[in-house]
């Protein structure tokens, strides 16, 4: 099998839209993907089909039966297998010439996050543990762009952080973080056991999940990543974010910078009542 012919054929229809320079930027960017579940799997699949040459994968979980309803790589043959191993196999089936530079099937720690992010060209943050805030801290420190997305029951939200040009934090968020974490040891200084305790205390309960929602979020993430790397199109850059609800047929662009946002004021008020 000729590599040049294979890649050229795979990207034939894509390159009818995207110019050669942009295609090369995307292919040669190292994509670090944290979280390979309902959102992350479709993200990895689509990026492999963009001809991306180098990946980094992080997810501590194995596939189980509850993943079958929505997670692209969950099948009868992958139950019990680590998600990073299955994702690597799938990526290489699409593009045998792709390289998995780093593969981490462990819980998030300060040391493995640093190793995972260092040298990456962009971070795709799909993981849903509270400690995954470490990815944002590390990307901000290293000035690496990050795209985040998550699914609600019938909708989702996607946002891009271009840490190359800005630290991406609003005054309101600074106040909120200072109040919320004032009596807590900084996440970047926590041991592995302390991070586990932090996750257990702050993790959300299991909620319903629909496959057309999670996969839609993944598609929007790839769209944002492609635009950010190529410099083509219009990204939803922080503090703006894209929010959609497929049951109510809505898709809106909002801003987390608005001080008059009711949900932010309510959130701050409820927190201050507790303290």
XYZ file of N, CA and C in Angstrom:
825
model
N 0.851 -1.198 0.000
C 0.000 0.000 0.000
C 0.885 1.246 0.000
N 0.676 2.113 -0.948
C 1.472 3.332 -1.057
C 0.908 4.408 -0.128
N 1.744 4.909 0.792
C 1.284 5.875 1.793
C 0.756 7.155 1.159
N 1.507 7.703 0.226
C 1.099 8.966 -0.400
C -0.236 8.821 -1.121
N -0.390 7.708 -1.830
C -1.640 7.463 -2.559
C -2.808 7.273 -1.591
N -2.549 6.559 -0.492
C -3.588 6.292 0.502
C -4.096 7.593 1.118
N -3.173 8.427 1.600
C -3.549 9.681 2.263
C -4.212 10.637 1.274
N -3.667 10.711 0.083
C -4.247 11.597 -0.932
C -5.668 11.176 -1.264
N -5.885 9.873 -1.390
C -7.228 9.371 -1.680
C -8.193 9.619 -0.537
N -7.720 9.411 0.697
C -8.568 9.618 1.876
C -9.028 11.065 1.986
N -8.149 11.988 1.612
C -8.443 13.414 1.778
C -8.935 14.085 0.498
N -9.222 13.295 -0.503
C -9.609 13.849 -1.806
C -10.803 14.794 -1.708
N -11.871 14.360 -1.054
C -13.082 15.183 -0.978
C -12.903 16.347 -0.008
N -12.132 16.134 1.052
C -11.877 17.209 2.020
C -11.083 18.335 1.376
N -10.071 17.968 0.596
C -9.193 18.970 -0.025
C -9.872 19.743 -1.150
N -11.049 19.304 -1.563
C -11.826 20.106 -2.524
C -12.339 21.385 -1.865
N -12.462 21.342 -0.538
C -12.930 22.510 0.215
C -11.774 23.266 0.863
N -10.857 22.537 1.496
C -9.773 23.142 2.266
C -8.498 23.215 1.432
N -7.829 24.371 1.460
C -6.616 24.547 0.658
C -5.455 23.719 1.211
N -4.422 23.516 0.393
C -3.295 22.644 0.741
C -2.560 23.098 2.000
N -2.343 24.401 2.135
C -1.619 24.918 3.299
C -2.372 24.613 4.590
N -3.684 24.805 4.573
C -4.504 24.527 5.754
C -4.523 23.033 6.065
N -4.618 22.215 5.029
C -4.611 20.765 5.223
C -3.307 20.313 5.878
N -2.197 20.885 5.453
C -0.900 20.523 6.025
C -0.809 20.935 7.493
N -1.344 22.110 7.818
C -1.348 22.563 9.215
C -2.107 21.573 10.096
N -3.264 21.149 9.625
C -4.103 20.229 10.400
C -3.420 18.871 10.543
N -2.906 18.341 9.449
C -2.258 17.022 9.464
C -1.035 16.992 10.377
N -0.298 18.088 10.425
C 0.962 18.121 11.162
C 0.834 18.613 12.600
N -0.376 18.922 13.023
C -0.611 19.326 14.411
C -0.766 18.089 15.287
N -0.127 18.107 16.445
C -0.275 17.001 17.399
C -1.537 17.239 18.224
N -2.509 16.350 18.093
C -3.786 16.466 18.793
C -3.763 15.613 20.060
N -3.935 16.254 21.203
C -4.038 15.559 22.487
C -5.514 15.508 22.877
N -6.072 14.306 22.980
C -7.497 14.134 23.266
C -7.661 13.510 24.645
N -8.253 14.251 25.571
C -8.531 13.717 26.909
C -10.004 13.343 26.993
N -10.263 12.089 27.281
C -11.638 11.592 27.331
C -12.025 10.983 26.001
N -12.350 9.685 25.999
C -12.654 8.979 24.747
C -13.994 8.261 24.828
N -14.952 8.917 25.495
C -16.278 8.342 25.641
C -17.230 8.792 24.550
N -18.432 9.203 24.959
C -19.462 9.575 23.992
C -19.070 10.724 23.101
N -18.373 11.706 23.654
C -17.912 12.863 22.877
C -16.532 12.601 22.278
N -15.634 12.034 23.066
C -14.249 11.874 22.634
C -14.033 10.887 21.512
N -14.824 9.825 21.464
C -14.625 8.806 20.431
C -14.899 9.364 19.036
N -16.006 10.061 18.869
C -16.311 10.641 17.555
C -15.275 11.706 17.190
N -14.757 12.404 18.199
C -13.703 13.391 17.966
C -12.466 12.724 17.370
N -12.024 11.628 17.991
C -10.852 10.897 17.496
C -11.096 10.338 16.101
N -12.280 9.797 15.884
C -12.631 9.228 14.568
C -12.543 10.280 13.468
N -13.149 11.428 13.691
C -13.178 12.467 12.660
C -11.791 13.038 12.405
N -11.006 13.236 13.453
C -9.660 13.776 13.268
C -8.770 12.793 12.514
N -8.952 11.501 12.757
C -8.209 10.495 11.990
C -8.537 10.615 10.508
N -9.790 10.930 10.207
C -10.223 11.059 8.807
C -9.820 12.403 8.193
N -9.253 13.294 9.004
C -8.630 14.522 8.490
C -7.153 14.290 8.184
N -6.678 13.090 8.408
C -5.291 12.774 8.105
C -4.298 13.202 9.161
N -4.784 13.489 10.387
C -3.882 13.896 11.472
C -2.832 12.802 11.689
N -1.570 13.220 11.770
C -0.465 12.258 11.831
C -0.138 11.788 13.243
N -0.330 12.666 14.232
C 0.098 12.325 15.589
C -0.992 12.633 16.612
N -1.238 11.649 17.475
C -2.251 11.767 18.520
C -1.646 11.485 19.892
N -2.278 12.063 20.900
C -2.055 11.678 22.292
C -3.426 11.368 22.877
N -3.543 10.264 23.581
C -4.837 9.800 24.078
C -4.776 9.575 25.580
N -5.815 10.042 26.277
C -5.876 9.855 27.730
C -7.300 9.532 28.158
N -7.461 8.407 28.821
C -8.741 8.016 29.425
C -8.462 6.819 30.319
N -8.899 6.879 31.562
C -8.582 5.793 32.498
C -9.596 4.652 32.434
N -10.699 4.846 31.733
C -11.812 3.901 31.798
C -11.706 2.763 30.785
N -12.421 1.678 31.111
C -12.641 0.570 30.184
C -14.093 0.636 29.706
N -14.373 0.038 28.571
C -15.747 0.006 28.071
C -16.598 -0.953 28.889
N -17.835 -0.524 29.180
C -18.800 -1.419 29.804
C -20.130 -1.328 29.060
N -21.093 -2.122 29.474
C -22.355 -2.234 28.735
C -23.107 -0.913 28.627
N -22.983 -0.062 29.652
C -23.727 1.209 29.642
C -23.216 2.180 28.581
N -22.058 1.887 28.001
C -21.498 2.754 26.952
C -22.066 2.443 25.568
N -22.730 1.299 25.427
C -23.144 0.826 24.102
C -24.170 1.723 23.425
N -24.933 2.484 24.204
C -25.999 3.288 23.596
C -25.487 4.501 22.841
N -24.225 4.934 23.097
C -23.809 6.209 22.521
C -22.336 6.301 22.124
N -21.475 5.468 22.674
C -20.040 5.625 22.443
C -19.604 4.846 21.205
N -19.079 5.561 20.249
C -18.813 5.049 18.910
C -17.965 3.785 18.896
N -17.006 3.674 19.798
C -16.100 2.526 19.791
C -16.554 1.400 20.724
N -17.706 1.569 21.362
C -18.229 0.535 22.262
C -18.997 -0.505 21.452
N -18.512 -1.741 21.452
C -19.169 -2.848 20.750
C -19.092 -4.089 21.632
N -19.710 -5.172 21.178
C -19.633 -6.427 21.929
C -18.191 -6.910 22.056
N -17.331 -6.489 21.125
C -15.936 -6.942 21.124
C -15.016 -6.065 21.982
N -15.481 -4.871 22.359
C -14.593 -3.968 23.110
C -14.944 -3.848 24.592
N -16.018 -4.517 25.025
C -16.382 -4.480 26.445
C -15.210 -5.003 27.288
N -14.838 -4.223 28.307
C -13.745 -4.616 29.187
C -12.380 -4.118 28.756
N -12.291 -3.586 27.545
C -11.000 -3.087 27.048
C -10.829 -1.612 27.404
N -9.570 -1.201 27.575
C -9.296 0.207 27.830
C -9.682 1.045 26.610
N -10.302 2.174 26.871
C -10.752 3.038 25.779
C -9.586 3.573 24.950
N -8.452 3.831 25.595
C -7.299 4.333 24.836
C -6.788 3.283 23.856
N -6.826 2.005 24.248
C -6.366 0.934 23.358
C -7.301 0.770 22.164
N -8.592 0.830 22.433
C -9.582 0.698 21.358
C -9.494 1.883 20.405
N -9.317 3.085 20.960
C -9.198 4.286 20.122
C -7.961 4.208 19.233
N -6.853 3.750 19.798
C -5.630 3.599 18.995
C -5.861 2.637 17.829
N -6.490 1.522 18.120
C -6.767 0.529 17.077
C -7.663 1.108 15.985
N -8.686 1.853 16.397
C -9.612 2.438 15.426
C -8.916 3.490 14.558
N -8.125 4.354 15.177
C -7.402 5.393 14.433
C -6.506 4.756 13.382
N -5.812 3.673 13.760
C -4.884 3.030 12.840
C -5.601 2.239 11.742
N -6.835 1.828 11.997
C -7.618 1.197 10.936
C -8.014 2.219 9.874
N -8.250 3.447 10.318
C -8.594 4.527 9.382
C -7.344 5.023 8.672
N -6.308 5.302 9.453
C -5.041 5.793 8.897
C -3.888 4.977 9.486
N -3.440 3.948 8.787
C -2.371 3.082 9.290
C -1.061 3.818 9.540
N -0.945 5.023 9.012
C 0.297 5.786 9.126
C 0.265 6.782 10.291
N -0.854 6.842 10.986
C -0.952 7.730 12.152
C -0.128 7.156 13.305
N 0.378 8.048 14.135
C 1.198 7.641 15.282
C 0.517 8.070 16.580
N 0.437 7.142 17.528
C -0.061 7.472 18.864
C 1.167 7.746 19.727
N 1.481 9.010 19.919
C 2.698 9.417 20.637
C 2.653 9.076 22.118
N 1.519 9.365 22.725
C 1.348 9.151 24.167
C -0.009 8.499 24.382
N -0.038 7.485 25.230
C -1.298 6.800 25.540
C -1.334 6.564 27.045
N -2.307 7.176 27.710
C -2.373 7.115 29.175
C -3.730 6.554 29.604
N -3.705 5.386 30.238
C -4.930 4.762 30.751
C -4.923 4.850 32.272
N -4.765 6.060 32.769
C -4.655 6.301 34.206
C -5.530 7.476 34.608
N -5.786 7.568 35.893
C -6.467 8.733 36.445
C -5.597 9.972 36.246
N -6.226 11.117 36.078
C -5.512 12.381 35.893
C -4.673 12.712 37.125
N -3.399 13.032 36.888
C -2.511 13.518 37.948
C -1.735 14.706 37.393
N -1.075 15.428 38.262
C -0.278 16.564 37.802
C 0.844 16.124 36.870
N 1.461 14.993 37.172
C 2.594 14.547 36.355
C 2.159 14.055 34.982
N 1.063 13.261 34.910
C 0.695 12.759 33.581
C 0.013 13.826 32.722
N -0.636 14.796 33.344
C -1.204 15.906 32.565
C -0.088 16.727 31.933
N 0.962 16.973 32.686
C 2.099 17.726 32.162
C 2.738 17.002 30.983
N 2.925 15.690 31.129
C 3.517 14.881 30.047
C 2.595 14.822 28.838
N 1.304 14.764 29.097
C 0.305 14.653 28.034
C 0.225 15.929 27.195
N 0.272 17.074 27.848
C 0.075 18.356 27.170
C 1.363 18.892 26.546
N 2.505 18.647 27.194
C 3.778 19.203 26.732
C 4.087 18.789 25.291
N 4.225 19.771 24.407
C 4.564 19.498 23.019
C 3.374 19.321 22.098
N 2.165 19.253 22.658
C 0.968 19.119 21.818
C 0.688 20.427 21.091
N 0.002 20.329 19.956
C -0.357 21.527 19.204
C -1.716 22.066 19.586
N -2.585 21.175 20.071
C -3.925 21.566 20.520
C -4.442 20.488 21.462
N -5.213 20.900 22.444
C -5.794 19.978 23.415
C -7.300 19.927 23.219
N -7.820 18.716 23.055
C -9.264 18.502 22.960
C -9.713 17.929 24.293
N -10.464 18.708 25.064
C -10.795 18.347 26.442
C -12.231 17.840 26.519
N -12.387 16.501 26.567
C -13.708 15.882 26.652
C -13.948 15.197 27.990
N -12.897 15.016 28.780
C -13.024 14.291 30.044
C -13.915 15.063 31.014
N -14.614 14.319 31.896
C -15.649 14.965 32.710
C -15.422 14.870 34.216
N -14.195 14.594 34.650
C -13.915 14.614 36.082
C -13.564 16.030 36.526
N -13.917 16.419 37.765
C -13.594 17.772 38.248
C -12.107 18.112 38.136
N -11.237 17.109 38.347
C -9.790 17.346 38.282
C -9.301 17.681 36.880
N -10.161 17.537 35.888
C -9.762 17.859 34.511
C -9.545 19.355 34.314
N -9.829 20.126 35.358
C -9.456 21.546 35.351
C -7.945 21.687 35.151
N -7.200 20.634 35.506
C -5.746 20.639 35.323
C -5.350 20.812 33.859
N -6.163 20.303 32.950
C -5.850 20.447 31.527
C -5.864 21.916 31.110
N -6.834 22.659 31.631
C -6.933 24.091 31.308
C -5.731 24.847 31.879
N -5.372 24.508 33.111
C -4.237 25.173 33.757
C -2.958 24.918 32.968
N -2.765 23.669 32.559
C -1.542 23.297 31.835
C -1.513 23.914 30.438
N -2.648 23.901 29.753
C -2.712 24.495 28.413
C -2.477 25.997 28.478
N -3.057 26.637 29.500
C -2.862 28.081 29.680
C -1.389 28.392 29.937
N -0.755 27.600 30.798
C 0.655 27.809 31.143
C 1.555 27.662 29.913
N 1.236 26.681 29.069
C 2.081 26.395 27.902
C 1.614 27.125 26.638
N 0.530 27.911 26.772
C -0.025 28.677 25.650
C -0.381 27.774 24.465
N -1.108 26.706 24.801
C -1.588 25.750 23.803
C -3.098 25.904 23.682
N -3.647 26.059 22.480
C -5.098 26.200 22.331
C -5.835 24.953 22.802
N -7.057 25.168 23.268
C -7.867 24.075 23.810
C -9.299 24.230 23.321
N -9.919 23.117 22.960
C -11.347 23.111 22.629
C -12.043 22.162 23.590
N -13.094 22.646 24.201
C -13.846 21.865 25.174
C -15.289 21.708 24.715
N -15.854 20.554 25.014
C -17.274 20.364 24.741
C -17.857 19.359 25.712
N -19.116 19.537 26.047
C -19.780 18.543 26.885
C -21.251 18.472 26.511
N -21.842 17.320 26.804
C -23.246 17.092 26.485
C -24.097 17.178 27.739
N -25.280 17.784 27.593
C -26.317 17.689 28.613
C -27.249 16.568 28.146
N -28.458 16.503 28.643
C -29.335 15.406 28.227
C -29.757 15.565 26.768
N -30.248 16.738 26.397
C -30.746 16.934 25.028
C -29.931 17.948 24.236
N -28.856 18.441 24.807
C -28.061 19.455 24.111
C -26.611 19.422 24.545
N -25.939 20.525 24.322
C -24.528 20.570 24.688
C -23.938 21.944 24.505
N -22.654 22.014 24.789
C -21.947 23.292 24.734
C -20.518 23.059 24.243
N -20.042 23.958 23.389
C -18.682 23.876 22.849
C -18.040 25.252 22.952
N -16.756 25.272 23.344
C -16.052 26.541 23.520
C -14.570 26.352 23.208
N -13.977 27.345 22.554
C -12.555 27.314 22.211
C -11.789 28.333 23.048
N -10.633 27.923 23.543
C -9.762 28.785 24.338
C -8.438 28.943 23.595
N -8.175 30.125 23.073
C -6.915 30.335 22.367
C -5.889 30.927 23.328
N -5.266 30.048 24.093
C -4.284 30.480 25.092
C -3.012 31.040 24.461
N -2.886 30.945 23.145
C -1.728 31.534 22.469
C -1.759 33.052 22.547
N -2.955 33.609 22.664
C -3.091 35.072 22.624
C -3.686 35.669 23.898
N -4.245 34.825 24.786
C -4.922 35.358 25.971
C -4.995 34.288 27.058
N -4.969 34.682 28.346
C -5.143 33.709 29.431
C -6.577 33.202 29.560
N -7.508 33.860 28.888
C -8.900 33.398 28.816
C -9.555 33.227 30.190
N -9.668 34.302 30.918
C -10.413 34.278 32.180
C -11.024 35.656 32.406
N -12.307 35.691 32.756
C -13.002 36.951 32.972
C -12.850 37.395 34.425
N -13.047 38.688 34.717
C -12.986 39.171 36.102
C -13.957 38.432 37.024
N -15.162 38.131 36.515
C -16.150 37.425 37.331
C -15.667 36.020 37.686
N -15.032 35.363 36.733
C -14.517 34.017 36.998
C -13.377 34.048 38.012
N -12.560 35.084 37.962
C -11.487 35.228 38.950
C -12.062 35.340 40.358
N -13.121 36.153 40.490
C -13.778 36.321 41.796
C -14.380 34.995 42.253
N -15.082 34.336 41.335
C -15.737 33.068 41.645
C -14.722 32.021 42.102
N -13.624 31.895 41.366
C -12.597 30.907 41.709
C -11.944 31.215 43.052
N -11.718 32.507 43.308
C -11.086 32.906 44.567
C -11.981 32.546 45.757
N -13.283 32.772 45.601
C -14.221 32.467 46.681
C -14.423 30.961 46.848
N -14.595 30.277 45.737
C -14.908 28.846 45.783
C -13.757 28.019 46.341
N -12.531 28.396 45.974
C -11.377 27.568 46.334
C -10.468 28.203 47.392
N -10.979 29.218 48.111
C -10.108 29.962 49.031
C -9.572 29.098 50.171
N -10.316 28.085 50.586
C -9.861 27.232 51.688
C -9.322 25.886 51.204
N -9.021 25.814 49.919
C -8.596 24.550 49.338
C -7.172 24.644 48.799
N -6.449 23.584 48.943
C -5.100 23.497 48.382
C -5.190 23.585 46.860
N -4.316 24.344 46.207
C -4.365 24.439 44.740
C -4.280 23.062 44.087
N -5.079 22.855 43.062
C -5.132 21.568 42.369
C -3.754 21.146 41.858
N -2.963 22.124 41.432
C -1.635 21.831 40.884
C -0.644 21.351 41.943
N -1.026 21.479 43.222
C -0.136 21.037 44.304
C -0.640 19.766 44.986
N -1.755 19.222 44.492
C -2.345 18.041 45.124
C -1.623 16.764 44.717
N -1.544 15.828 45.663
C -1.032 14.488 45.374
C -2.117 13.702 44.640
N -1.767 12.514 44.171
C -2.748 11.684 43.469
C -3.926 11.345 44.378
N -3.660 11.012 45.634
C -4.738 10.683 46.581
C -5.639 11.892 46.841
N -5.043 13.064 46.926
C -5.821 14.285 47.153
C -6.695 14.608 45.943
N -6.193 14.342 44.745
C -6.985 14.562 43.530
C -8.167 13.604 43.486
N -7.951 12.356 43.885
C -9.041 11.375 43.937
C -10.125 11.850 44.906
N -9.705 12.331 46.065
C -10.652 12.846 47.062
C -11.411 14.058 46.516
N -10.696 14.945 45.821
C -11.316 16.126 45.215
C -12.376 15.713 44.196
N -12.052 14.729 43.361
C -13.015 14.243 42.369
C -14.241 13.632 43.036
N -14.019 12.818 44.048
C -15.130 12.151 44.731
C -16.077 13.146 45.395
N -15.523 14.242 45.886
C -16.339 15.254 46.566
C -17.111 16.135 45.589
N -16.631 16.237 44.358
C -17.217 17.195 43.415
C -17.830 16.574 42.165
N -17.730 15.262 42.020
C -18.222 14.619 40.801
C -19.744 14.711 40.714
N -20.248 14.834 39.474
C -21.694 14.891 39.250
C -22.272 13.477 39.229
N -23.531 13.364 39.585
C -24.191 12.060 39.531
C -24.440 11.656 38.076
N -24.610 10.364 37.851
C -24.857 9.853 36.501
C -26.193 10.371 35.989
N -26.206 10.827 34.734
C -27.431 11.391 34.152
C -27.751 10.694 32.831
N -28.965 10.872 32.304
C -29.297 10.292 31.002
C -28.361 10.813 29.917
N -28.159 10.013 28.872
C -27.267 10.418 27.786
C -27.781 9.851 26.473
N -27.866 10.694 25.451
C -28.416 10.315 24.146
C -27.335 10.371 23.078
N -27.309 9.347 22.210
C -26.201 9.248 21.257
C -26.154 10.376 20.229
N -27.311 10.863 19.783
C -27.259 11.931 18.781
C -26.793 13.255 19.382
N -26.886 13.366 20.705
C -26.399 14.573 21.383
C -24.881 14.511 21.566
N -24.384 13.414 22.142
C -22.942 13.308 22.398
C -22.135 13.387 21.110
N -22.619 12.738 20.067
C -21.884 12.753 18.800
C -21.951 14.109 18.112
N -23.044 14.828 18.309
C -23.150 16.196 17.788
C -22.104 17.097 18.446
N -21.928 16.950 19.748
C -20.916 17.744 20.454
C -19.535 17.459 19.876
N -19.226 16.186 19.651
C -17.936 15.819 19.079
C -17.709 16.422 17.708
N -18.752 16.437 16.891
C -18.649 17.041 15.552
C -18.350 18.537 15.648
N -19.005 19.218 16.569
C -18.777 20.657 16.745
C -17.370 20.935 17.273
N -16.867 20.064 18.132
C -15.503 20.218 18.642
C -14.497 20.140 17.505
N -14.647 19.147 16.642
C -13.720 19.000 15.509
C -13.813 20.202 14.583
N -15.022 20.696 14.370
C -15.204 21.900 13.551
C -14.413 23.069 14.122
N -14.506 23.266 15.441
C -13.777 24.362 16.090
C -12.264 24.156 16.004
N -11.819 22.926 16.229
C -10.382 22.632 16.191
C -9.800 22.862 14.803
N -10.510 22.414 13.785
C -10.060 22.592 12.400
C -9.953 24.072 12.058
N -10.947 24.849 12.475
C -10.920 26.293 12.199
C -9.782 26.975 12.950
N -9.564 26.578 14.196
C -8.525 27.218 14.995
C -7.130 26.935 14.430
N -6.877 25.696 14.031
C -5.560 25.328 13.509
C -5.319 25.903 12.114
N -6.334 25.859 11.278
C -6.168 26.324 9.892
C -6.218 27.842 9.773
N -6.876 28.495 10.736
C -7.069 29.944 10.635
C -8.178 30.311 9.672
N -8.949 29.315 9.245
C -10.060 29.542 8.315
C -11.385 29.490 9.071
N -12.363 30.230 8.585
C -13.671 30.206 9.225
C -13.689 31.035 10.501
N -14.786 30.947 11.211
C -15.005 31.770 12.403
C -15.170 30.870 13.622
N -14.222 30.951 14.546
C -14.277 30.130 15.766
C -15.186 30.761 16.821
N -15.709 29.919 17.699
C -16.441 30.401 18.870
C -15.419 30.519 19.995
N -14.741 31.658 20.035
C -13.632 31.850 20.960
C -14.094 32.403 22.307
N -13.473 31.901 23.383
C -13.725 32.409 24.722
C -13.618 33.940 24.724
N -14.570 34.632 25.371
C -15.584 34.136 26.312
C -16.887 33.655 25.659
N -16.935 33.660 24.331
C -18.146 33.174 23.662
C -18.165 31.645 23.660
N -19.354 31.087 23.585
C -19.504 29.639 23.462
C -20.772 29.334 22.677
N -20.813 28.141 22.118
C -21.966 27.708 21.334
C -22.762 26.712 22.162
N -24.058 26.942 22.243
C -24.938 26.085 23.037
C -26.110 25.642 22.168
N -26.458 24.371 22.245
C -27.568 23.874 21.423
C -28.455 22.933 22.229
N -29.686 22.800 21.767
C -30.647 21.865 22.346
C -31.402 21.224 21.187
N -31.166 19.955 20.949
C -31.747 19.290 19.787
C -33.237 19.017 19.953
N -33.725 18.903 21.190
C -35.160 18.672 21.391
C -35.957 19.948 21.157
N -35.386 21.078 21.520
C -36.067 22.358 21.321
C -35.612 23.076 20.052
N -34.742 22.393 19.290
C -34.284 22.899 17.989
C -33.674 24.296 18.095
N -32.739 24.460 19.035
C -32.084 25.759 19.201
C -30.569 25.605 19.137
N -29.920 26.616 18.602
C -28.466 26.721 18.657
C -28.134 28.193 18.763
N -27.476 28.559 19.865
C -27.197 29.973 20.118
C -25.729 30.175 20.473
N -25.249 31.375 20.185
C -23.925 31.779 20.646
C -24.110 32.715 21.824
N -23.481 32.385 22.943
C -23.610 33.185 24.154
C -22.230 33.627 24.620
N -22.190 34.409 25.692
C -20.912 34.871 26.226
C -20.854 34.669 27.734
N -19.760 34.075 28.195
C -19.570 33.886 29.636
C -19.022 35.140 30.299
N -18.802 36.198 29.513
C -18.263 37.451 30.059
C -19.346 38.365 30.601
N -20.612 38.052 30.308
C -21.703 38.930 30.714
C -21.900 38.914 32.228
N -21.719 40.053 32.857
C -21.917 40.167 34.304
C -23.393 40.120 34.669
N -24.260 40.347 33.687
C -25.692 40.392 33.949
C -26.366 39.050 33.718
N -25.577 38.037 33.400
C -26.128 36.709 33.179
C -26.811 36.222 34.456
N -28.085 35.865 34.348
C -28.851 35.457 35.527
C -28.248 34.233 36.197
N -27.819 33.251 35.393
C -27.297 32.022 35.989
C -26.007 32.273 36.767
N -25.194 33.244 36.320
C -23.954 33.564 37.035
C -24.256 34.266 38.357
N -25.183 35.228 38.301
C -25.550 35.950 39.522
C -26.182 34.990 40.531
N -27.059 34.109 40.044
C -27.704 33.134 40.920
C -26.669 32.185 41.531
N -25.726 31.735 40.713
C -24.678 30.827 41.175
C -23.840 31.469 42.281
N -23.459 32.720 42.062
C -22.649 33.444 43.038
C -23.441 33.697 44.321
N -24.720 34.056 44.175
C -25.574 34.333 45.329
C -25.747 33.082 46.195
N -26.013 31.939 45.557
C -26.207 30.695 46.298
C -24.933 30.279 47.022
N -23.801 30.510 46.368
C -22.527 30.168 47.004
C -22.276 31.048 48.227
N -22.513 32.351 48.082
C -22.288 33.283 49.191
C -23.216 32.980 50.367
N -24.419 32.471 50.079
C -25.354 32.088 51.140
C -24.784 30.946 51.983
N -24.078 30.030 51.306
C -23.494 28.876 52.004
C -22.377 29.304 52.943
N -21.571 30.261 52.460
C -20.425 30.684 53.269
C -20.784 31.813 54.221
